[in-house]
CSV table of C-alpha atoms in Angstrom, one decimal:
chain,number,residue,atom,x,y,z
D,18,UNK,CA,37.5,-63.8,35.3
D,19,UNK,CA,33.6,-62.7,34.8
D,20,UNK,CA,32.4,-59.5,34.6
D,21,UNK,CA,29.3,-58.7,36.5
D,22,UNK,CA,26.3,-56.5,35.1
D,23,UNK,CA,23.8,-55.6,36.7
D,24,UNK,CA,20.0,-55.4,35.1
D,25,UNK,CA,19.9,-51.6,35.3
D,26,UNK,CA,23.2,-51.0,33.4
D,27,UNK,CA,22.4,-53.2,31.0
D,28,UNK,CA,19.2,-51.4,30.6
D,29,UNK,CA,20.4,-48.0,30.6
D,30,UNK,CA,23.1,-49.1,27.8
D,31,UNK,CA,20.2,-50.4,26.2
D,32,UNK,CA,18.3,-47.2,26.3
D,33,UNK,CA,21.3,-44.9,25.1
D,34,UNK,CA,21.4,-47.0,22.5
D,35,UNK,CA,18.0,-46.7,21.6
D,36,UNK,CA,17.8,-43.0,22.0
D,37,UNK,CA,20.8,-42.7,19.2
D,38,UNK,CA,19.2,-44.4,17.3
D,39,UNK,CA,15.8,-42.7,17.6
D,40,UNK,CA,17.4,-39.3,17.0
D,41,UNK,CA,19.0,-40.5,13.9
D,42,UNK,CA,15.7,-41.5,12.2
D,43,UNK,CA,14.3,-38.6,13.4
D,44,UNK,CA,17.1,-36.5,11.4
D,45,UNK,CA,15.9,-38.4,8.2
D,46,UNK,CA,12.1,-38.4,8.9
D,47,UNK,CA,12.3,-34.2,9.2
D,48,UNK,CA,14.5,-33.7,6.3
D,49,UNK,CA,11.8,-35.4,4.3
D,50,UNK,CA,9.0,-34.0,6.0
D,51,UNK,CA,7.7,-32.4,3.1
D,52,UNK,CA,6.7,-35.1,1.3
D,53,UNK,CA,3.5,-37.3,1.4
D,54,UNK,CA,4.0,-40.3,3.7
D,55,UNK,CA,0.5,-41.6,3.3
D,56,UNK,CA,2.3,-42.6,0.1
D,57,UNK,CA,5.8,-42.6,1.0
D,58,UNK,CA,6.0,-46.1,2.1
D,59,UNK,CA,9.7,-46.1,2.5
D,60,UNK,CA,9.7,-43.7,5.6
D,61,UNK,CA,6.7,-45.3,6.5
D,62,UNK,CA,8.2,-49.1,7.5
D,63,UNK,CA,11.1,-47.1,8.9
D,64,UNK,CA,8.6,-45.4,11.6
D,65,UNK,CA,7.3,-48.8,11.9
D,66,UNK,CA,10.2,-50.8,12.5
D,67,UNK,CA,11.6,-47.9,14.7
D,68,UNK,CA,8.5,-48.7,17.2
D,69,UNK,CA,8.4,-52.4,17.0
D,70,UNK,CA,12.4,-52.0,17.9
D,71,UNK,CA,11.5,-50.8,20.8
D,72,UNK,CA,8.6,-52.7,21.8
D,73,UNK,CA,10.7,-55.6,21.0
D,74,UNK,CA,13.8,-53.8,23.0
D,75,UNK,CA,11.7,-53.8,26.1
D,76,UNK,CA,10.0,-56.7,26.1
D,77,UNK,CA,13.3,-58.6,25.7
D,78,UNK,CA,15.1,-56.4,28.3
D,79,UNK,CA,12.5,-57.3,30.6
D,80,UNK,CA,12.7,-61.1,30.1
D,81,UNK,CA,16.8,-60.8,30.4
D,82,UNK,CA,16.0,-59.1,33.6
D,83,UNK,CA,13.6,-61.8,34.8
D,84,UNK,CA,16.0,-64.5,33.2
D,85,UNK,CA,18.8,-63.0,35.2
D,86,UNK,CA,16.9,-62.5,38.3
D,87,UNK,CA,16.2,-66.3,38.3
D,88,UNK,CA,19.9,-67.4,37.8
D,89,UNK,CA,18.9,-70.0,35.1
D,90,UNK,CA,22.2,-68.7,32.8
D,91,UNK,CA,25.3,-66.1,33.4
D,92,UNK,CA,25.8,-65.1,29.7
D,93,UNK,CA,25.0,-61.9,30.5
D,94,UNK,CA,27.3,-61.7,33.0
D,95,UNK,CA,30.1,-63.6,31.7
D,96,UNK,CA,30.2,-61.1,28.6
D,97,UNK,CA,28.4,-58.3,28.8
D,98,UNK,CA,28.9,-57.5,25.0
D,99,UNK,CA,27.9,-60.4,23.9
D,100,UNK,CA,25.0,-60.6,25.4
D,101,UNK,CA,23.6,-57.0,24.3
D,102,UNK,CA,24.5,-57.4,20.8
D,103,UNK,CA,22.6,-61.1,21.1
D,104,UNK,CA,19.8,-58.8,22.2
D,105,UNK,CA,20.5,-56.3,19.2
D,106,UNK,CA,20.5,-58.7,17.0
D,107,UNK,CA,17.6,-60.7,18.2
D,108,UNK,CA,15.6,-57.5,18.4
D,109,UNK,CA,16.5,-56.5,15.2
D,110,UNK,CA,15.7,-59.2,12.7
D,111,UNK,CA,12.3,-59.8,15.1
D,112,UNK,CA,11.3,-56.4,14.4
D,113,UNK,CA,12.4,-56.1,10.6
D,114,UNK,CA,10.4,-59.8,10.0
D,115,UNK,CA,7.6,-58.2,11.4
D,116,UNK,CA,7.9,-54.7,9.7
D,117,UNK,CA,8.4,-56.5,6.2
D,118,UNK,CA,4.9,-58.7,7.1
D,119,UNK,CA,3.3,-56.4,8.0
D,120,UNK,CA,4.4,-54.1,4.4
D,121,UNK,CA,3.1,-57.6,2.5
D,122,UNK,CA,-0.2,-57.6,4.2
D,123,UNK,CA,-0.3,-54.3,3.7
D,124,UNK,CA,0.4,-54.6,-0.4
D,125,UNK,CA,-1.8,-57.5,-1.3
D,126,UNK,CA,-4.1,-55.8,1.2
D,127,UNK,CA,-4.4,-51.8,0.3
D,128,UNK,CA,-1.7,-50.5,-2.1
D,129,UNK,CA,-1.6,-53.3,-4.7
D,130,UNK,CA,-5.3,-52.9,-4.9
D,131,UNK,CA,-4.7,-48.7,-5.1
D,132,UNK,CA,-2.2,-49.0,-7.9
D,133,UNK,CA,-4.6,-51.3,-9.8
D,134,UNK,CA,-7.9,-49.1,-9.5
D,135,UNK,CA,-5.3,-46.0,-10.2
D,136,UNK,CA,-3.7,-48.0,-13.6
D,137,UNK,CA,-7.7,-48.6,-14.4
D,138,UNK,CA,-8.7,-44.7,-14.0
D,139,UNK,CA,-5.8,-43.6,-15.8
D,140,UNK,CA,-6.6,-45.7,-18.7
D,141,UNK,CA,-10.4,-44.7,-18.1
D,142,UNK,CA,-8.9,-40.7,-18.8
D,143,UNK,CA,-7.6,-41.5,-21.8
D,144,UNK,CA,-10.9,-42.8,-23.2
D,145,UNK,CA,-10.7,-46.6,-22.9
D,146,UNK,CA,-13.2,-47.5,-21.0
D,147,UNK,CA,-13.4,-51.2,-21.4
D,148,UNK,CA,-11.0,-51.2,-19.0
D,149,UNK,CA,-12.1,-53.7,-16.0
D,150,UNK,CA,-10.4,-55.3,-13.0
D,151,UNK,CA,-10.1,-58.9,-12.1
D,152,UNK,CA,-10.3,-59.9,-8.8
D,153,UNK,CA,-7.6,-60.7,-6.5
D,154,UNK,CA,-9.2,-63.4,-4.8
D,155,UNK,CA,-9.2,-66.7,-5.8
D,156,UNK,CA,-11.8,-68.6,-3.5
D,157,UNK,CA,-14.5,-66.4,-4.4
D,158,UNK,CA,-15.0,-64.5,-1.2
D,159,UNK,CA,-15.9,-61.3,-1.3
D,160,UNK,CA,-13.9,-58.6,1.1
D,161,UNK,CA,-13.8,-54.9,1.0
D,162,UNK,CA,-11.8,-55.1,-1.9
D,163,UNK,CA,-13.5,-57.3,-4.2
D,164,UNK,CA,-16.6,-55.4,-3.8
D,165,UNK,CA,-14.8,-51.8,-4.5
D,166,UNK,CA,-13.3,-54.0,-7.6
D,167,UNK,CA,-17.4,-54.3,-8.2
D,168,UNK,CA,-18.3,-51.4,-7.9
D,169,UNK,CA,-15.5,-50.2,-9.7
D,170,UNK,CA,-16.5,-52.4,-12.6
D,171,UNK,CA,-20.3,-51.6,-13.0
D,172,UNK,CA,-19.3,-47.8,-12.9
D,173,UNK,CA,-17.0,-48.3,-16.5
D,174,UNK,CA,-20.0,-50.6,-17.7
D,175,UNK,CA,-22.5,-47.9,-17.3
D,176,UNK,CA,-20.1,-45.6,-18.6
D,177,UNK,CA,-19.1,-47.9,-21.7
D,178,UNK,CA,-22.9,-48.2,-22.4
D,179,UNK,CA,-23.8,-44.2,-22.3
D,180,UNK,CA,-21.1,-43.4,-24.6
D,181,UNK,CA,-21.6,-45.9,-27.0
D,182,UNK,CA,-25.1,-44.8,-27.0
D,183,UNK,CA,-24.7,-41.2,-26.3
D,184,UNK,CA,-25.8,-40.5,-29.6
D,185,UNK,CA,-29.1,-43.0,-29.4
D,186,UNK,CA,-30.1,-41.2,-26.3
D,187,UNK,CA,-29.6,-37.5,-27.6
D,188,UNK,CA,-31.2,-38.1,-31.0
D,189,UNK,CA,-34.4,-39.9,-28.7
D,190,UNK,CA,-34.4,-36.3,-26.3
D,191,UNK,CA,-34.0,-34.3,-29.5
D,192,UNK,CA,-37.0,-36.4,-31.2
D,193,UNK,CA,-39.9,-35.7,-28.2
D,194,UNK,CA,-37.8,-31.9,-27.9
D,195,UNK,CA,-39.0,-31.4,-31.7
D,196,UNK,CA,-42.2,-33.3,-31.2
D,197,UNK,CA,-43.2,-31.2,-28.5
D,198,UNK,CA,-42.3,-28.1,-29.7
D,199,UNK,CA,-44.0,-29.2,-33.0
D,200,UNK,CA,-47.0,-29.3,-31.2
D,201,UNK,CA,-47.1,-26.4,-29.6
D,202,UNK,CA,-46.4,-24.7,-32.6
D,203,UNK,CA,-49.7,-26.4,-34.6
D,204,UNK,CA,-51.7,-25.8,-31.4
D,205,UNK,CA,-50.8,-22.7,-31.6
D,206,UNK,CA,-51.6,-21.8,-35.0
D,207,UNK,CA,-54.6,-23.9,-35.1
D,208,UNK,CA,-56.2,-21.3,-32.4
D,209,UNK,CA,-55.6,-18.6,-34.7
D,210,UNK,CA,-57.5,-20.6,-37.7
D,211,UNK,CA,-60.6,-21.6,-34.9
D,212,UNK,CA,-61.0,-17.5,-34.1
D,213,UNK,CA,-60.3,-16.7,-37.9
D,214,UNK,CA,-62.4,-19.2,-39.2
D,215,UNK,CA,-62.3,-17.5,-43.0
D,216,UNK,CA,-58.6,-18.1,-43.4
D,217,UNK,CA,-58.9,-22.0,-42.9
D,218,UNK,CA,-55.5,-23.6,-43.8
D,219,UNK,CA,-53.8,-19.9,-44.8
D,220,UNK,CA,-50.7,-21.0,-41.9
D,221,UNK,CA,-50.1,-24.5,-43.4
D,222,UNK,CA,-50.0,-22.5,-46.9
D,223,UNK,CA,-47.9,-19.8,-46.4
D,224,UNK,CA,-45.3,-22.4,-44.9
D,225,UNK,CA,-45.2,-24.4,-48.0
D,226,UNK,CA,-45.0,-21.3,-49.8
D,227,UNK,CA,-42.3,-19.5,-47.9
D,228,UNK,CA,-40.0,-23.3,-47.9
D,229,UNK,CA,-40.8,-23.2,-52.2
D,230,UNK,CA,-39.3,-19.1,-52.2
D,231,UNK,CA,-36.6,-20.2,-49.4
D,232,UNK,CA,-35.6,-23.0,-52.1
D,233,UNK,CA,-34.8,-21.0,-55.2
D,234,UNK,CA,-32.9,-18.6,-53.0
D,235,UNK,CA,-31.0,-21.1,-52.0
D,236,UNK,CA,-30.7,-22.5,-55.7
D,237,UNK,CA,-29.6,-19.4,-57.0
D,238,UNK,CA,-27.3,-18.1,-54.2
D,239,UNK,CA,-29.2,-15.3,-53.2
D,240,UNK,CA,-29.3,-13.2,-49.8
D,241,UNK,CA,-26.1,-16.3,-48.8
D,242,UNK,CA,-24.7,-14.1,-46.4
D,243,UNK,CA,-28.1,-13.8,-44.1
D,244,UNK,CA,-29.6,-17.4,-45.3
D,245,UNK,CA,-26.3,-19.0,-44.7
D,246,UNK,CA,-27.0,-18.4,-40.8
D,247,UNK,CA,-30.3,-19.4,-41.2
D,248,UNK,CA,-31.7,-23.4,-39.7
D,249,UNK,CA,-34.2,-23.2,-42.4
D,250,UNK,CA,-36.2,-26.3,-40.6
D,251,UNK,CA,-36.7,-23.7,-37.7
D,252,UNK,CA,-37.4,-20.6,-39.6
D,253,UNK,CA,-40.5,-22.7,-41.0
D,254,UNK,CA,-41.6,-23.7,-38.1
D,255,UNK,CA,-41.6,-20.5,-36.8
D,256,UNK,CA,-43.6,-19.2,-39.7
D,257,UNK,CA,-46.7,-20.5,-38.6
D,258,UNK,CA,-46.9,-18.1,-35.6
D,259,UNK,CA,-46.8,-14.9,-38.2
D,260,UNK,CA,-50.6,-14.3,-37.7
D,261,UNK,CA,-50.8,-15.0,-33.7
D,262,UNK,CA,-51.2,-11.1,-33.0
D,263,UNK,CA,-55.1,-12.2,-34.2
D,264,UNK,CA,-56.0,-13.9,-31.0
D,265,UNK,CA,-55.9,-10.0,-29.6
D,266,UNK,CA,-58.3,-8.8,-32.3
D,267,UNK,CA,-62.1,-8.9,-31.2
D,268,UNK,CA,-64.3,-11.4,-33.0
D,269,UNK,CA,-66.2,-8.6,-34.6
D,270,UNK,CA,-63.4,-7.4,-36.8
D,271,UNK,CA,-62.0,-10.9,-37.5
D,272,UNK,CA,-64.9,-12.5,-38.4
D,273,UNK,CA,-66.4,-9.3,-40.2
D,274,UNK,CA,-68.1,-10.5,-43.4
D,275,UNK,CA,-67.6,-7.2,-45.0
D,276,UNK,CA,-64.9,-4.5,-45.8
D,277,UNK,CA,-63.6,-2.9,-42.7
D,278,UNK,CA,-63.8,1.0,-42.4
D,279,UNK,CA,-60.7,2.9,-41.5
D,280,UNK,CA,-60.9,2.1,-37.7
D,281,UNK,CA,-61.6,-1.4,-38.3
D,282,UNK,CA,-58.6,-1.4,-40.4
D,283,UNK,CA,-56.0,0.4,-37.9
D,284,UNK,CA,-57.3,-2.0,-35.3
D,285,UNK,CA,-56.4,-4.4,-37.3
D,286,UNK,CA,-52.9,-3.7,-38.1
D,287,UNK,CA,-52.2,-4.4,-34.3
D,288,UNK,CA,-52.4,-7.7,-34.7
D,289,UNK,CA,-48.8,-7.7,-35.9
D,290,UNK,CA,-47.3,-5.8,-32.4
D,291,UNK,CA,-49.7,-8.1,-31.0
D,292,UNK,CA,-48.1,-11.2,-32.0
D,293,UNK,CA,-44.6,-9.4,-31.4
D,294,UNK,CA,-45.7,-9.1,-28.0
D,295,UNK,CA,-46.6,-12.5,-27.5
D,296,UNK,CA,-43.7,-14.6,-28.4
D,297,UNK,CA,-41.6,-12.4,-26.8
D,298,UNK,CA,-43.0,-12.9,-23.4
D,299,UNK,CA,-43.0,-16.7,-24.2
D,300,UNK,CA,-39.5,-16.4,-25.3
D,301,UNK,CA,-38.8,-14.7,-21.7
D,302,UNK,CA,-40.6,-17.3,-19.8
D,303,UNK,CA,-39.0,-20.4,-21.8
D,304,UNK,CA,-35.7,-19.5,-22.4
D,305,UNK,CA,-36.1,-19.8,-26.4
D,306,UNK,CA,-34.2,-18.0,-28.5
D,307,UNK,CA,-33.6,-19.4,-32.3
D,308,UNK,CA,-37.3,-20.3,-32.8
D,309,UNK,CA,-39.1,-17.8,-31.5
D,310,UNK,CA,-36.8,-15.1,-32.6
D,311,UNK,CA,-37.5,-15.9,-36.5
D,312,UNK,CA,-41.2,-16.0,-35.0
D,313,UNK,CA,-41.1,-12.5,-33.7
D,314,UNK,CA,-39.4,-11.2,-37.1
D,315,UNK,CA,-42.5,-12.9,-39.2
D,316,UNK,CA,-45.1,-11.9,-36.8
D,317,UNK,CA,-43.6,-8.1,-36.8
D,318,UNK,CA,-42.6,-7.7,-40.3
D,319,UNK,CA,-44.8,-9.9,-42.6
D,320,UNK,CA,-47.0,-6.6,-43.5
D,321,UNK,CA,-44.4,-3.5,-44.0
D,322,UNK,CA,-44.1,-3.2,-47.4
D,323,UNK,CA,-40.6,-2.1,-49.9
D,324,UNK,CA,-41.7,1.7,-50.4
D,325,UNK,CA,-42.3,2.0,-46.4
D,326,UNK,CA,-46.0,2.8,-46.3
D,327,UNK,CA,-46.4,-0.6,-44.8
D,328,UNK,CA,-46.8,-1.4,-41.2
D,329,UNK,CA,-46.3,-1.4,-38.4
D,330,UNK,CA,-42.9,0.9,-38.1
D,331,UNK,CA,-43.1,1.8,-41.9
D,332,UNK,CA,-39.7,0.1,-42.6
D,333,UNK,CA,-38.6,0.8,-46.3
D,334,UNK,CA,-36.5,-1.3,-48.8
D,335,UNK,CA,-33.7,-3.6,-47.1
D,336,UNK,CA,-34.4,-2.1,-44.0
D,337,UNK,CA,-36.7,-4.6,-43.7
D,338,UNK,CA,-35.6,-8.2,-42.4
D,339,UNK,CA,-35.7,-10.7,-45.2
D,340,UNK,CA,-38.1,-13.1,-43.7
D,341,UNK,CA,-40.6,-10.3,-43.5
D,342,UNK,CA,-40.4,-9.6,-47.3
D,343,UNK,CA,-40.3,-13.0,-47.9
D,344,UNK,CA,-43.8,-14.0,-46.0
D,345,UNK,CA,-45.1,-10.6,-47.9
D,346,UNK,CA,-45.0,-12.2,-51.0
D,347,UNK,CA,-46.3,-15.9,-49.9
D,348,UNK,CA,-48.8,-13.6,-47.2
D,349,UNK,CA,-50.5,-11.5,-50.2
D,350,UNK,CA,-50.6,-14.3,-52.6
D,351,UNK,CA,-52.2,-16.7,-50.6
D,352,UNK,CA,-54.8,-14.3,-49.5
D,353,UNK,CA,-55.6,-13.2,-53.1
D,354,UNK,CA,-55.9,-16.8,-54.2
D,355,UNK,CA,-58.4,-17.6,-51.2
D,356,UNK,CA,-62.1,-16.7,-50.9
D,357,UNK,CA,-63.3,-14.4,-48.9
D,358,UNK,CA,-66.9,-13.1,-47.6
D,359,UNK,CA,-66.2,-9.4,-48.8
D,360,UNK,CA,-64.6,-11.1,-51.8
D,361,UNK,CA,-64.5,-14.3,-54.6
D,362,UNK,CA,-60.7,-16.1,-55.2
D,363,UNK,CA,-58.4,-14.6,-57.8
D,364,UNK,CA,-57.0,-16.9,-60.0
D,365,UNK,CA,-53.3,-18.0,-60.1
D,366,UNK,CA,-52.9,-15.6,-63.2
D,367,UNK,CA,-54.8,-12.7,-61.6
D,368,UNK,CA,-52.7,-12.7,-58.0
D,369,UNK,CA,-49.2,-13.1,-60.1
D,370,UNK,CA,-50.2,-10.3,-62.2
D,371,UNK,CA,-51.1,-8.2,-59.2
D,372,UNK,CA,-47.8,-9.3,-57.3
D,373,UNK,CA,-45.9,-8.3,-60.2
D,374,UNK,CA,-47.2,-5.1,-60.2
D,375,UNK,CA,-46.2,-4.5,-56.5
D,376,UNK,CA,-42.5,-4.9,-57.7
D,377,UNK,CA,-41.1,-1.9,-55.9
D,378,UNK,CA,-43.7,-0.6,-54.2
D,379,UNK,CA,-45.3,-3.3,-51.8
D,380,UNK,CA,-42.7,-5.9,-52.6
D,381,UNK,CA,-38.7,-6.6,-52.2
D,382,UNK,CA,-37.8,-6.4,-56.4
D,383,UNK,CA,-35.4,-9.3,-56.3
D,384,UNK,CA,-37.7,-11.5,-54.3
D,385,UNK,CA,-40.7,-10.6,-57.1
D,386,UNK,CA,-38.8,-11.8,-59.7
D,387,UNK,CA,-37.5,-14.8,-58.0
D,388,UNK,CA,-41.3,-15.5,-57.7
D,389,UNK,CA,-42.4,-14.8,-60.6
D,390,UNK,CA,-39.5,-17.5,-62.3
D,391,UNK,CA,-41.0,-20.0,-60.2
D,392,UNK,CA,-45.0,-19.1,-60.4
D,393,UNK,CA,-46.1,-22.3,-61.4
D,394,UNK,CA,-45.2,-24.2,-58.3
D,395,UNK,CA,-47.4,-22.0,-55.9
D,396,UNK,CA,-50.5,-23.5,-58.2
C-alpha cells in the first residue's frame, strides 16, 4: 500500500530539519565566538558547508517538486523516508565535496602561501635573513602570489645587503661626518690666522703641542680619572678654536706692532669670552655637544693662570679645567718661541727657563714638570 506525500510536507519536513540543524551550529559557532575566525578555519568550512546545505537543500527540493509534479517516478511517494534521507544524503556529500574544494583552493591559494611568508618572517626575527621563498608555481606564471613571493624576496635581499654592509656604510657617513667637520674646523681657525697675521701657524702648533703634553699624561697615568672620559682625537680638534674670540678684536689691537697700553690690553682679554660666546651659539644652532664643548673650555680657560690672577674669571689652582692649564703651557710656550713685532724669538732654553719659573704661579705644578721631563720634543 503507498503512502502519498505531498510537495509541501515534504518541504516543510525538510525545513524543520534544516532549522535543527541550523540552531545546532549556531550553539557551537557562539560558544566559540571569541576566537578569531579569519583564522579559525575549522568554524569557518562549518559556516560554509551549513550555507551550501541549504542552497543544495533547496535547489534539490525544488527539482523533487518539479520531478514529482511531472509524474516521471513515485519514489517519493511510495516511501516517504526513503526518499528524504536520499535527499539528505545526496545534499550532504554535494555540499561537503564542495566545502572541502573549496578549503583546497583556498590552501594552495591564500593560507599555504600565509603560513609560508609567516615561517619566512619568523626566521627573518631571529636574524636569518637569507631566508627566501620558492615559488609555488611551476609553469612560470606569475599570479598575486608569486609576485608578493617577489616582493617578499627583494625586501630580505636588501636587508641581507645593508646588514652585511652596515658597517661599510657607517664608517663611509662617519668619514665625510669627520671630513666635514675637519674642515670647518681649519676654516675656522685659518680666519683667525688671516686677521692675526703675526701669529702664522701658532693653532697648528699649539695642537701638536697639547697631543705631545696629552701623551706623557697618558704615559704616566696622570689626571686618569678626567682623561679617561676624554676622545682625545676630539679634544684636539677642538683646540684649534682656542683663539676664535680674536675675530671680535679690532684690527688695530691685533695687528698692533707695538706693546699694548692697559686698555689695549683689557680689550684684549675679551677675546677669550669672545670665543666662549661663539661656539656656544654654534653649539645651540648645530646640535653639537662633545666637540664644541672641549672648544668652549680652551677658548674660556687657556689664559687663567694657577695663582688666579689670570683671566677671564680669575679661576685659581684645580679650579681650573685641565685642558685650560694644559693649552697654558703649549699657549705661553709657543708664543715665547715665536717672533713678534714688539719682540725677537726666545730660544728653546730661554721659554723653558721662563715656564719653569711660572711653576705655581702662572702654571698647574704637576703639568710644569711633566713638561719640563719632556722639553726636548717641543724643539
Amino acid at each position: 500500500m503507498y503512502t502519498y506525500v505531498s510537495v509541501s510536507e515534504t518541504r516543510v519536513f525538510l525545513l524543520r530539519y534544516l532549522c535543527i540543524l541550523k540552531k545546532e551550529i549556531n550553539g557551537v559557532l557562539m560558544n566559540k565566538k571569541e576566537k578569531d575566525n579569519r583564522i579559525n578555519t575549522k568554524f569557518g568550512y562549518v559556516k560554509e558547508f551549513f550555507i551550501l546545505f541549504i542552497v543544495l537543500a533547496a535547489f534539490n527540493g525544488f527539482h523533487m517538486w518539479i520531478y514529482q509534479s511531472l509524474e516521471h517516478s513515485k519514489i517519493f511517494e511510495e516511501n516517504t523516508q526513503l526518499g528524504i534521507n536520499l535527499l539528505i544524503a545526496f545534499v550532504f556529500f554535494s555540499a561537503a565535496l564542495v566545502t572541502a574544494s573549496i578549503g583546497i583552493f583556498r590552501h594552495f591559494t591564500w593560507t599555504l602561501p600565509i603560513k609560508i611568508l609567516g615561517a619566512a618572517a619568523k626566521e627573518i626575527s631571529k636574524g636569518n635573513l637569507s631566508i627566501r621563498v620558492s615559488s609555488m608555481r611551476k609553469d612560470g606564471k606569475k599570479d598575486m602570489v608569486e609576485v608578493l613571493f617577489d616582493d617578499f624576496n627583494s625586501m630580505t635581499e636588501e636587508l641581507e645587503y645593508m646588514k652585511n654592509n652596515l658597517q661599510n656604510l657607517v664608517n663611509e657617513k662617519t668619514e665625510k661626518v669627520v671630513k666635514l667637520q675637519n674642515a670647518i674646523l681649519i676654516t675656522m681657525s685659518n680666519l683667525v690666522e688671516f686677521r692675526d697675521d703675526i701669529t702664522g701657524g701658532h693653532i697648528e702648533r699649539t695642537k701638536n703641542g697639547v697631543r705631545i703634553l696629552l701623551d706623557e699624561i697618558n704615559r704616566q697615568g696622570l689626571f686618569s680619572e678626567t682623561v679617561n672620559n676624554w676622545d682625545i682625537n676630539i679634544l684636539l680638534q677642538s683646540a684649534q678654536l682656542h683663539d676664535i674670540g680674536k675675530i671680535g678684536i679690532s684690527d688695530q689691537i691685533l695687528k698692533k706692532p707695538g706693546p699694548l697700553t692697559k686698555e689695549e690690553f683689557d680689550e684684549m682679554k675679551k677675546h677669550s669670552l669672545i670665543g666662549f660666546n661663539i661656539i656656544e651659539r654654534i653649539e645651540k644652532n648645530s646640535g653639537e655637544s662633545e666637540l664644541l664643548n672641549y672648544a668652549k673650555i680652551f677658548a674660556l680657560n687657556h689664559h687663567e693662570k694657577w695663582d688666579g690672577s689670570g683671566y677671564p674669571n680669575g679661576l685659581k689652582g684645580n679650579n681650573i679645567p685641565l685642558e685650560g692649564r694644559i693649552m697654558a703651557i703649549i699657549d705661553v710656550y709657543d708664543a715665547l718661541v715665536s717672533e713678534r713685532p714688539y719682540k725677537k724669538a726666545f730660544t728653546h732654553e730661554e721659554a723653558v727657563k721662563i715656564i719653569s719659573e711660572g711653576k705655581n704661579i702662572h702654571f698647574d705644578p704637576v703639568l710644569t714638570d711633566l713638561f719640563l721631563g719632556i722639553k726636548d720634543k717641543f724643539i
